[in-house]
Tab-separated table of C-alpha atoms and ligand atoms in Angstrom:
chain	number	residue	atom	x	y	z
A	1036	MET	CA	-42.097	22.195	11.160
A	1037	VAL	CA	-44.091	24.479	8.635
A	1038	ARG	CA	-42.320	26.382	6.025
A	1039	GLU	CA	-44.257	28.142	4.537
A	1040	GLU	CA	-41.823	30.965	3.209
A	1041	ALA	CA	-39.994	28.297	1.359
A	1042	ARG	CA	-41.856	28.398	-1.965
A	1043	THR	CA	-40.891	28.415	-5.618
A	1044	THR	CA	-42.775	29.401	-8.624
A	1045	GLY	CA	-42.411	28.076	-12.127
A	1046	THR	CA	-43.898	25.924	-14.553
A	1047	VAL	CA	-44.756	22.255	-14.791
A	1048	ASN	CA	-41.716	21.188	-17.314
A	1049	ASN	CA	-43.652	20.216	-20.878
A	1050	LEU	CA	-46.807	20.643	-19.545
A	1051	PRO	CA	-49.009	20.974	-22.848
A	1052	THR	CA	-51.918	22.907	-21.170
A	1053	LYS	CA	-52.958	26.469	-22.117
A	1054	PHE	CA	-53.230	27.596	-18.262
A	1055	PHE	CA	-53.843	24.969	-15.908
A	1056	GLY	CA	-50.298	24.695	-14.008
A	1057	GLN	CA	-48.863	27.085	-16.420
A	1058	LYS	CA	-47.800	28.771	-13.048
A	1059	ALA	CA	-46.949	26.496	-10.501
A	1060	ILE	CA	-46.139	27.265	-6.766
A	1061	TYR	CA	-44.600	24.555	-4.829
A	1062	TYR	CA	-43.968	24.489	-0.731
A	1063	PRO	CA	-42.348	21.970	0.080
A	1064	SER	CA	-44.112	21.785	3.643
A	1065	LEU	CA	-47.353	23.894	4.143
A	1066	THR	CA	-50.645	23.507	6.256
A	1067	SER	CA	-53.423	22.762	2.990
A	1068	THR	CA	-52.591	23.776	-0.515
A	1069	MET	CA	-56.118	24.368	-0.325
A	1070	ASP	CA	-55.488	27.547	2.206
A	1071	ILE	CA	-52.412	28.701	0.319
A	1072	ALA	CA	-54.660	28.783	-2.961
A	1073	ARG	CA	-57.418	30.649	-0.885
A	1074	LYS	CA	-54.993	33.353	-0.168
A	1075	GLU	CA	-53.865	33.301	-3.792
A	1076	SER	CA	-56.877	33.699	-5.246
A	1077	GLN	CA	-57.949	36.830	-2.818
A	1078	HIS	CA	-54.827	38.594	-4.653
A	1079	GLY	CA	-55.595	37.944	-7.962
A	1080	ALA	CA	-54.255	34.332	-8.896
A	1081	THR	CA	-54.833	33.493	-12.635
A	1082	GLU	CA	-57.018	30.820	-13.509
A	1083	GLY	CA	-55.263	27.235	-13.871
A	1084	THR	CA	-52.639	28.493	-10.952
A	1085	ILE	CA	-51.834	25.540	-8.849
A	1086	ILE	CA	-50.431	25.360	-5.681
A	1087	MET	CA	-48.042	22.163	-4.941
A	1088	ALA	CA	-47.068	20.694	-1.894
A	1089	GLY	CA	-44.317	18.396	-0.594
A	1090	GLU	CA	-46.432	17.212	2.503
A	1091	GLN	CA	-49.244	19.335	4.291
A	1092	SER	CA	-49.331	19.191	7.996
A	1093	MET	CA	-53.562	19.963	7.837
A	1094	GLY	CA	-54.564	18.833	4.867
A	1095	ARG	CA	-58.265	18.555	5.086
A	1096	GLY	CA	-60.983	16.330	3.260
A	1097	ARG	CA	-64.536	16.586	2.601
A	1098	LYS	CA	-66.772	16.820	6.134
A	1099	GLY	CA	-64.272	18.429	7.988
A	1100	ARG	CA	-62.335	15.255	7.824
A	1101	ALA	CA	-58.781	15.356	8.034
A	1102	TRP	CA	-56.427	13.967	5.382
A	1103	LEU	CA	-53.056	12.710	5.685
A	1104	SER	CA	-50.748	13.854	3.192
A	1105	PRO	CA	-46.819	12.815	4.174
A	1106	LYS	CA	-44.103	13.175	1.910
A	1107	GLY	CA	-44.017	10.997	-0.972
A	1108	ASN	CA	-48.002	11.418	-2.189
A	1109	ILE	CA	-49.645	14.058	-4.215
A	1110	ALA	CA	-51.347	17.120	-2.795
A	1111	PHE	CA	-52.244	20.090	-5.168
A	1112	SER	CA	-55.209	22.626	-5.681
A	1113	ILE	CA	-56.124	24.364	-9.009
A	1114	ILE	CA	-57.358	27.659	-9.011
A	1115	LEU	CA	-60.583	28.199	-11.234
A	1116	HIS	CA	-63.075	30.976	-12.064
A	1117	PRO	CA	-65.970	28.773	-13.274
A	1118	LYS	CA	-69.456	29.890	-14.774
A	1119	ILE	CA	-71.868	29.254	-11.538
A	1120	GLU	CA	-73.683	26.570	-14.000
A	1121	PHE	CA	-70.135	24.612	-14.527
A	1122	LEU	CA	-69.954	24.019	-10.652
A	1123	PRO	CA	-71.559	20.480	-10.668
A	1124	PHE	CA	-69.504	19.242	-13.110
A	1125	LEU	CA	-66.084	20.126	-11.295
A	1126	VAL	CA	-66.572	17.182	-9.242
A	1127	ILE	CA	-67.063	15.282	-12.448
A	1128	ILE	CA	-63.883	16.485	-14.077
A	1129	SER	CA	-61.132	16.170	-11.692
A	1130	ALA	CA	-62.719	12.857	-10.576
A	1131	LEU	CA	-62.277	11.579	-14.028
A	1132	ALA	CA	-59.104	13.311	-14.581
A	1133	VAL	CA	-57.668	11.523	-11.962
A	1134	ALA	CA	-59.129	8.061	-12.597
A	1135	ARG	CA	-57.688	8.459	-16.300
A	1136	GLY	CA	-54.329	10.055	-14.868
A	1137	ILE	CA	-53.585	7.104	-12.672
A	1138	GLU	CA	-54.856	4.464	-15.085
A	1139	LYS	CA	-52.795	5.903	-18.395
A	1140	VAL	CA	-49.532	6.117	-16.181
A	1141	THR	CA	-49.629	2.975	-14.015
A	1142	ASN	CA	-52.043	0.839	-15.592
A	1143	LEU	CA	-53.847	-0.228	-12.849
A	1144	THR	CA	-57.356	-0.279	-12.824
A	1145	THR	CA	-58.956	2.284	-11.036
A	1146	GLN	CA	-62.910	3.047	-9.898
A	1147	ILE	CA	-64.899	5.858	-8.924
A	1148	LYS	CA	-67.109	5.904	-5.470
A	1149	TRP	CA	-69.402	8.648	-6.002
A	1150	PRO	CA	-69.071	11.446	-5.936
A	1151	ASN	CA	-65.424	11.572	-6.384
A	1152	ASP	CA	-63.382	9.101	-4.312
A	1153	ILE	CA	-60.996	7.221	-6.243
A	1154	LEU	CA	-60.461	3.710	-5.413
A	1155	ILE	CA	-57.922	1.012	-6.640
A	1156	GLY	CA	-59.394	-2.711	-5.736
A	1157	GLN	CA	-61.883	-1.083	-3.665
A	1158	LYS	CA	-59.537	1.018	-1.295
A	1159	LYS	CA	-59.312	4.421	-1.441
A	1160	ALA	CA	-56.405	5.930	-3.264
A	1161	GLY	CA	-56.965	9.386	-3.671
A	1162	GLY	CA	-59.866	11.907	-2.701
A	1163	ILE	CA	-61.152	15.519	-4.226
A	1164	LEU	CA	-62.224	18.579	-2.289
A	1165	ILE	CA	-64.014	21.521	-4.002
A	1166	GLU	CA	-64.319	24.808	-2.040
A	1167	ASN	CA	-66.279	27.417	-3.886
A	1168	GLU	CA	-66.656	31.109	-3.056
A	1169	LEU	CA	-69.783	32.711	-4.799
A	1170	LYS	CA	-71.108	36.405	-4.341
A	1171	LYS	CA	-74.387	36.458	-5.796
A	1172	ASN	CA	-74.803	34.477	-8.597
A	1173	LYS	CA	-70.906	34.904	-9.404
A	1174	VAL	CA	-68.429	32.439	-8.403
A	1175	LEU	CA	-65.322	34.246	-7.237
A	1176	TYR	CA	-63.084	31.343	-7.232
A	1177	SER	CA	-63.354	27.941	-7.120
A	1178	ILE	CA	-60.238	25.805	-5.567
A	1179	VAL	CA	-60.250	21.824	-6.559
A	1180	GLY	CA	-57.795	19.776	-3.988
A	1181	ILE	CA	-56.646	16.692	-5.137
A	1182	GLY	CA	-55.052	14.343	-2.913
A	1183	ILE	CA	-53.176	11.029	-3.992
A	1184	ASN	CA	-51.730	8.604	-2.153
A	1185	ALA	CA	-49.006	7.865	-4.522
A	1186	ASN	CA	-45.722	6.391	-2.352
A	1187	VAL	CA	-47.248	5.899	1.349
A	1188	ASN	CA	-50.356	4.421	2.133
A	1189	PRO	CA	-51.529	6.234	5.287
A	1190	ALA	CA	-53.396	3.714	6.755
A	1191	ASP	CA	-49.701	2.273	7.251
A	1192	LYS	CA	-49.314	4.411	10.182
A	1193	ASN	CA	-53.083	4.381	11.089
A	1194	TYR	CA	-53.384	7.568	10.000
A	1195	ASN	CA	-56.499	6.943	8.356
A	1196	THR	CA	-60.097	5.006	9.635
A	1197	PHE	CA	-60.877	3.982	5.712
A	1198	THR	CA	-59.598	1.187	3.926
A	1199	ALA	CA	-56.638	2.864	2.116
A	1200	THR	CA	-54.123	2.080	-0.087
A	1201	CYS	CA	-51.110	3.634	-2.242
A	1202	ILE	CA	-50.065	3.060	-5.779
A	1203	ARG	CA	-46.660	1.785	-4.668
A	1204	ASP	CA	-48.611	-0.706	-2.397
A	1205	GLU	CA	-50.495	-2.154	-5.643
A	1206	LEU	CA	-47.751	-1.552	-8.498
A	1207	GLY	CA	-45.074	-2.893	-6.387
A	1208	VAL	CA	-42.909	-0.319	-7.300
A	1209	SER	CA	-42.541	3.079	-6.381
A	1210	MET	CA	-43.740	5.880	-8.749
A	1211	THR	CA	-42.837	9.343	-9.867
A	1212	ARG	CA	-45.851	11.722	-9.199
A	1213	THR	CA	-45.034	14.425	-12.157
A	1214	SER	CA	-46.249	12.015	-14.908
A	1215	ILE	CA	-49.786	12.238	-13.060
A	1216	ILE	CA	-49.935	15.711	-11.954
A	1217	LYS	CA	-49.187	16.493	-15.739
A	1218	TYR	CA	-51.866	13.963	-17.220
A	1219	ILE	CA	-54.587	15.493	-14.912
A	1220	LEU	CA	-54.066	19.037	-15.010
A	1221	THR	CA	-54.209	17.901	-18.954
A	1222	GLU	CA	-56.923	16.002	-18.949
A	1223	MET	CA	-59.203	18.047	-16.704
A	1224	GLU	CA	-58.451	21.135	-18.726
A	1225	ALA	CA	-59.712	19.318	-21.922
A	1226	MET	CA	-62.867	18.470	-20.179
A	1227	TYR	CA	-63.310	21.836	-18.399
A	1228	LEU	CA	-62.660	24.007	-21.497
A	1229	GLY	CA	-65.524	21.448	-23.483
A	1230	LEU	CA	-68.018	22.404	-20.964
A	1231	PRO	CA	-71.216	23.213	-21.024
A	1232	ASP	CA	-70.911	19.957	-23.567
A	1233	HIS	CA	-70.753	17.193	-20.675
A	1234	THR	CA	-73.068	14.083	-21.950
A	1235	ASP	CA	-69.973	12.044	-22.675
A	1236	ILE	CA	-67.982	13.126	-19.450
A	1237	VAL	CA	-71.020	12.217	-17.233
A	1238	ASN	CA	-71.597	8.892	-19.246
A	1239	GLU	CA	-67.964	8.141	-18.533
A	1240	TRP	CA	-68.161	8.807	-14.676
A	1241	ARG	CA	-71.422	6.933	-14.510
A	1242	ASP	CA	-69.967	4.017	-16.129
A	1243	ARG	CA	-66.783	4.077	-13.536
A	1244	LEU	CA	-68.978	4.485	-10.267
A	1245	ILE	CA	-68.747	1.548	-8.173
A	1246	THR	CA	-72.078	1.785	-5.939
A	1247	LEU	CA	-74.497	2.486	-8.339
A	1248	GLY	CA	-77.379	-0.698	-8.766
A	1249	ARG	CA	-76.298	-1.363	-4.954
A	1250	LYS	CA	-77.575	-1.084	-1.920
A	1251	VAL	CA	-76.043	2.133	0.689
A	1252	SER	CA	-76.384	3.918	3.046
A	1253	VAL	CA	-75.571	7.737	2.796
A	1254	ASP	CA	-74.710	10.484	5.212
A	1255	TYR	CA	-76.501	13.548	3.828
A	1256	SER	CA	-77.530	16.629	5.672
A	1257	GLY	CA	-76.663	15.501	9.057
A	1258	HIS	CA	-78.793	11.831	8.628
A	1259	THR	CA	-78.347	9.005	7.418
A	1260	LEU	CA	-80.702	7.380	4.347
A	1261	GLU	CA	-80.958	4.021	3.088
A	1262	GLY	CA	-81.736	2.579	-0.249
A	1263	VAL	CA	-80.437	1.783	-3.624
A	1264	ALA	CA	-78.440	3.585	-5.635
A	1265	GLU	CA	-80.290	3.627	-8.588
A	1266	SER	CA	-78.986	6.412	-11.006
A	1267	VAL	CA	-77.245	9.574	-11.338
A	1268	THR	CA	-79.280	12.648	-13.064
A	1269	GLY	CA	-77.325	14.636	-15.896
A	1270	GLU	CA	-76.104	16.698	-13.334
A	1271	GLY	CA	-74.161	14.165	-10.940
A	1272	ALA	CA	-76.827	14.019	-8.382
A	1273	LEU	CA	-77.262	10.885	-6.695
A	1274	VAL	CA	-80.722	9.093	-7.058
A	1275	LEU	CA	-81.570	7.035	-3.489
A	1276	ARG	CA	-84.466	4.951	-4.304
A	1277	HIS	CA	-85.970	3.859	-0.723
A	1278	GLU	CA	-87.909	0.527	0.015
A	1279	ASP	CA	-91.639	2.295	0.292
A	1280	GLY	CA	-90.725	3.350	-4.017
A	1281	ASN	CA	-89.561	6.963	-3.099
A	1282	SER	CA	-86.559	8.370	-3.833
A	1283	THR	CA	-84.392	11.354	-2.893
A	1284	VAL	CA	-81.824	12.906	-5.021
A	1285	ILE	CA	-78.676	13.790	-3.370
A	1286	ALA	CA	-76.431	16.307	-4.393
A	1287	ALA	CA	-73.580	15.567	-1.959
A	1288	GLY	CA	-73.002	12.973	0.536
A	1289	ASP	CA	-70.791	9.715	1.974
A	1290	VAL	CA	-71.409	6.459	0.467
A	1291	VAL	CA	-71.335	3.256	2.133
A	1292	PRO	CA	-72.488	-0.059	0.645
A	1293	VAL	CA	-74.370	-2.083	3.317
A	1294	GLU	CA	-74.538	-5.361	1.207
B	1809	LIG	C1	-61.803	13.213	0.250
B	1809	LIG	O1	-61.558	12.670	0.303
B	1809	LIG	O2	-62.181	14.100	1.833
B	1809	LIG	C2	-61.055	14.538	0.126
B	1809	LIG	C3	-59.297	14.853	0.332
B	1809	LIG	C4	-58.871	16.178	-0.382
B	1809	LIG	C5	-57.373	15.908	-0.286
B	1809	LIG	C6	-56.727	16.882	-1.224
B	1809	LIG	S1	-55.320	17.124	-0.537
B	1809	LIG	C7	-54.604	18.500	-1.538
B	1809	LIG	C8	-55.363	19.909	-1.058
B	1809	LIG	N1	-55.289	19.852	-0.152
B	1809	LIG	C9	-55.711	19.700	1.084
B	1809	LIG	O3	-56.022	20.242	2.451
B	1809	LIG	N2	-56.965	18.541	0.742
B	1809	LIG	C10	-57.436	18.595	-0.489
């Protein structure tokens, strides 16, 4: 049962950030941290406020997919007020922060599947969903939702159709979630405050992408395109080279290797 009223407001202990996570609202159980973050944003939540969940009953992923978010995993959303020109970089800094956070705390190696799926050993261990509210040329708020399969592999319960894993399965022991969350918030805030300087960030993210140079199919605006994932632009869009030599620049989509 979802008891959204049972919330605790505070801060994440010993978090060395200026504002990311300095206000944290925790719900043992809720529908989706995205929905609560949206409500909090509409009621004037300060930038950096995070909404964390013990479990979500209606977690969502990109492209309207369900995101299964049982107890033991990591689910939180960060409220941001970025300049509009920073929007393309939210995908990049959040994916990098999650990849670095998992690696730092667990010593496991992660990969990123364009644009922001977090993989361990080619299996999905985390995902990021970004929802923006714009008015004319201004961002009213952005919500960055981060889900990590920490201690439960959703695939164990036939929850998700893609090949998934969880950190516990990869490590062989359960893990505490707070250290990863703290590291992600710290890394992400540092990159966010460094914008518009983004060259190093885009370079590191590009170097971690597993699909570059491979033949892929991309689900894009309701149809499927095939080609070689040749490169990414300075703002993170994928350059897909087709057999006829033409290319398509894709800002958002789903990539699947075909060979
Ligand atoms: C994806 O890979 O499709 C994105 C998954 C994003 C899941 C997170 S969990 C926290 C936040 N709340 C949600 O309902 N979704 C995001």
